[in-house]
Amino acid sequence: MEKHMAVCPYCGTGCKLNLLVEGGKVVGAEPLNGVTNEGELCLKGYFGYDFINDTKILTPRLRNPMLRRSRDAAFEAVSWEEAIQYAATKLSAIKAKYGPDSIMTTGSSRGTGNETNYVMQKFTRAVLGTNNVDNCARVCHGPSVAGLQVTLGNGAMSNSIPEIEHTKCVLVFGYNVADSHPVIAKRIIKAKERGAKIIVCDPRKIETARLADLWLPLNNGSNMALVNAFANVLINEGLYNKEYVANHTEGFDEYKAIVDKYTPEYAEAITGLPAEDIREAMRIYAAAPSATILWGMGVTQWGQGVDVVKGLSGLALLTGNLGRPNVGVGPVRGQNNVQGSCDMGVLPTEFPGYQKVTDPEVRAKFAKAWGVESLPDQIGCRLTDVPHLAETGKLKAMYVMGEDPAQTEPDLALVRKGFEAMEFVIVQDIFMTKTAMFADLILPATSWGEHEGVFSAADRSFQRFTKAVDAKGDVKHDWEIISLLATAMGYPMHYNNTKEIWDELRELCPIFYGVTYEKMEGLGAVPWPCRDLDSAGSKYLYEGNVFQRPGGKGLLFATEWRPPRDQLTEEFPLILCTVREVGHYSCRSMTGNCAALQTLADEPGYVTMNPKDAKALGIRDQELVWVSSRRGKVISRASVTDRTNKGAVYMTYQWWIGACNELTIHAVDPIAKTPEYKYAAVRVEAIADQVWAENHVQQEYAKLKGGLSNAVSRAVKKAPAYA
Amino acid sequence: MNRFVTANPSKCIGCRTCEVACALAHSDGAGVEGLAPDTFKPRIRMVRTADVSTAVMCHHCEDAPCVNACPNNAIVYRQNSVQVEQERCLGCKNCVLACPFGVMDVVTVPAVRSFAGMTLSLGVKAQAHKCDLCVGRDAGPACVSVCPTSALTLMDREAMDETLRRRRERAAQEAAEVAA
Ligand code: SF4
Ligand code: SF4
Ligand code: SF4
């Protein structure tokens, strides 16, 4: 049996593992003693590898480039030459006719790795000539980046994952660590065993709420009010660190003026929390000699996400919990490499290494290195702008790599209209997906396990992963495909391996310069900033309490609480909040093709609800129900549990039948443009004929699966001899 | 003393990694691809109620109700554990009803016999189904080795003595505090 070192492709914890290979097939995974995982893996890490082997449980792997010359035609398998030539001709024509800003590309925060993302944004900027490149951070931690960049100067986790178990207080806000990052959950449990106090702010009784010293089940949509009340208590009870605030922060007076009205009593009405609990939480937080705030989608997926992020960083600033070990602010990145795609500049605002596209010196540096005269200076459009821009005719072509927006974006009906309105859509992926069904051209790439590269874990650590098996079929590495396309469009681009790409980008990004492949050999993990060849990187940011802002001080920021956008009415009386579950990842194209994970959870997924709501609607546990909003209607299975608060229901977003994003609203944060996935008004209805409903789910599921796999098998059957 | 696996509810996060590991450890080497919803029968189950998440499995009782209830002596004490002699199991389910923890089940598997190079189907065979402590697996209990939060422990005499010693120390400490 061979063993090949890899980094788990499922979450930002960045667990190191060995893929076990027998006869060219991956047959198992075993944990390695990586820096972040120390010999542990979770459900997905242990049992989430068999998708590589093309199990076809959910969807088939892509094996050939596939093209359809008109939208009503079927896909046909074509040669790489034809595929690349076709794409180059189309993109060049659209660029010539409508201008570079009519084309949009995406990076991928998933298995492809940092090098590919670097190449994708280089292609977008240097070859297409636009900053229209984005990644799915937009729909997750975009607000964390936008918010923290303003208040502290850096959008990432301030401290490292291993430090969590040494902090004396963990404030968990809108973050279901047990389901999102099980191996980080262990750190929190260990911290508690070492005497740390755990405070959890979440409407649901999530696993960490059960283990917490204090659980604050706030009303859905009241985050800003609670964070302001926290600040109010710290200030009015004199719990804040006056010296730290004086020396290392600015904006205190305005800040104090805004939070002044948010007394715990005032916040009680908005948050539904007893004023005394709000006080108690801050007394615990402020008393701890070291304290860490961790948050997730419960903070960011709101119309007011950026403000709340800024507010949370304010709590750390007020108490001086930054700039040293075992403290800090932690927006814990969900997808395995969403930190990486931001690091690599797959963002409409930034070049790799967080260098602004609006800075002429930066542009000149990149233009010179890439051998082009100039680079675009306008900020590009965001992923969440796409449906609107496509419908109004501003976007004409889209090149989607390794993402499935037709499953993961809000208000899917709107997304579909957007895709239909485009003139040309390329989807580059490892699986046939719902998004690929909208493509004109499908480009098949190698999967995690079939290529090597570097990922960024949630705590900024760069780690290498290696190839375990050879890819089957006529597929290429993502970065090879993009290079071929660039060359065909008249910009010769060629790399022999990922290390060449890495070394090119290191030279261009001062904060990554010291992170060489050699340092990341084996179990090596190097957290950026790492500016020198002899540096081991930075476990924590803001050393000496110097913030990366003009003047070097942290900004205290508060603003008024705004209620959520969607309106509860008699017709739609319940709040729908989308969440995730431990066994499935992202759009499920990977985990849905893993036998173990699909065994534990399959269509149509669950809508969890409180027993009181269920009883009022005549719904029993495990029954199929209709869930509808102003935007759509889907079938799901009721899970009736006391852990869910009354008045709200929760669905995970990876199901095709129980697709909660048919229901969610396209209301976005004004700055980060992140959608309000956490609050849509819905109605839940019992279904009298359960037998019909069960059959309906099976039929619809079979139809969708059949549609995707037929699209591939029909194309391949007609494949000429070169395939 | 019989050995057994215990779960610590203040560490369990309800992830079900243990369930999959258990099913795989009893898949006769079929690997993950052999797993399917209909045949997924782990011998350890994660239970989630309003206040608790934890895993439950056989306690390998010293005076086991299942052993006492079996009319055909199919359940025996062996290797410091409670084991089922599957050939003797009738599938009568007395043990299922007798087990106070709800961790004994009776399942049926296709029964076959090979005879002169031919495989004969013999209908179904009942099996009393519960944790066997992964006897025969070199690395020991599969569930214990995978649990990402170390919520599971294999208790043998030694581990039990250590736990008891710590508890007695704590009791003494608490008594002293009350007296003070
Ligand atoms: S999903 Fe996350 S926690 Fe689980 S093994 Fe992979 S990296 Fe580790
Ligand atoms: S693997 Fe551990 S944490 Fe997960 S359900 Fe089992 S006992 Fe609980
Ligand atoms: S010890 Fe083995 S048989 Fe028993 S519950 Fe754990 S994995 Fe299953």
XYZ file of C-alpha atoms in Angstrom, chain A residues 25-27 40-44 46-47 49-50 53 55 177-179 182-183 185-186 189 193 205 207 210-211 582 595-596 598-602 641-643, chain B residues 8-21 24 31-38 40 46 48-54 145-150:
76
model
C -7.098 3.586 -6.327
C -7.595 5.561 -3.129
C -8.798 3.101 -0.479
C -7.193 13.891 14.399
C -9.616 13.849 11.479
C -13.376 14.197 11.402
C -16.080 12.288 9.566
C -15.305 13.902 6.205
C -11.707 9.924 7.344
C -14.446 8.875 4.957
C -12.099 10.350 -0.239
C -13.958 7.940 -2.511
C -12.754 7.106 -7.698
C -18.399 6.310 -7.627
C -17.958 24.708 15.319
C -19.027 21.089 15.888
C -20.566 20.857 12.429
C -15.034 19.277 14.257
C -11.315 19.184 14.843
C -14.258 21.795 18.361
C -11.742 19.561 20.084
C -13.241 21.244 24.553
C -10.771 21.267 30.349
C -28.794 24.914 21.120
C -23.274 21.395 20.527
C -24.499 22.537 25.460
C -20.908 22.684 26.697
C -21.077 17.852 9.480
C -20.592 6.266 0.041
C -20.224 6.764 3.793
C -24.259 9.764 1.483
C -25.282 6.812 3.677
C -25.607 9.075 6.690
C -27.580 11.843 4.977
C -29.398 11.989 1.645
C -36.255 19.065 18.031
C -36.048 21.204 21.135
C -32.624 22.364 20.044
C -18.131 11.197 27.557
C -21.161 13.383 26.790
C -19.264 16.541 27.639
C -16.894 15.843 24.752
C -19.165 14.286 22.143
C -20.143 16.647 19.319
C -22.589 14.273 17.668
C -20.597 13.815 14.458
C -21.194 10.069 13.928
C -17.631 9.334 12.853
C -17.714 6.451 15.338
C -20.773 4.951 13.639
C -19.100 4.808 10.257
C -15.864 3.423 11.709
C -16.502 -0.390 8.361
C -14.420 -0.699 2.480
C -16.506 2.445 2.274
C -17.982 1.511 -1.080
C -19.925 -1.294 0.611
C -21.847 1.206 2.748
C -25.461 1.976 1.879
C -28.404 3.337 3.872
C -30.332 0.038 3.920
C -25.879 0.544 7.536
C -24.967 8.649 18.453
C -29.001 13.497 20.433
C -31.676 14.806 22.759
C -32.504 18.348 23.772
C -29.667 18.433 26.290
C -27.319 15.575 25.501
C -25.266 14.319 22.579
C -23.429 11.109 23.174
C -9.490 5.418 17.397
C -11.452 7.784 15.134
C -13.459 9.974 17.514
C -12.192 13.486 16.710
C -12.779 14.840 20.205
C -11.519 11.780 22.122
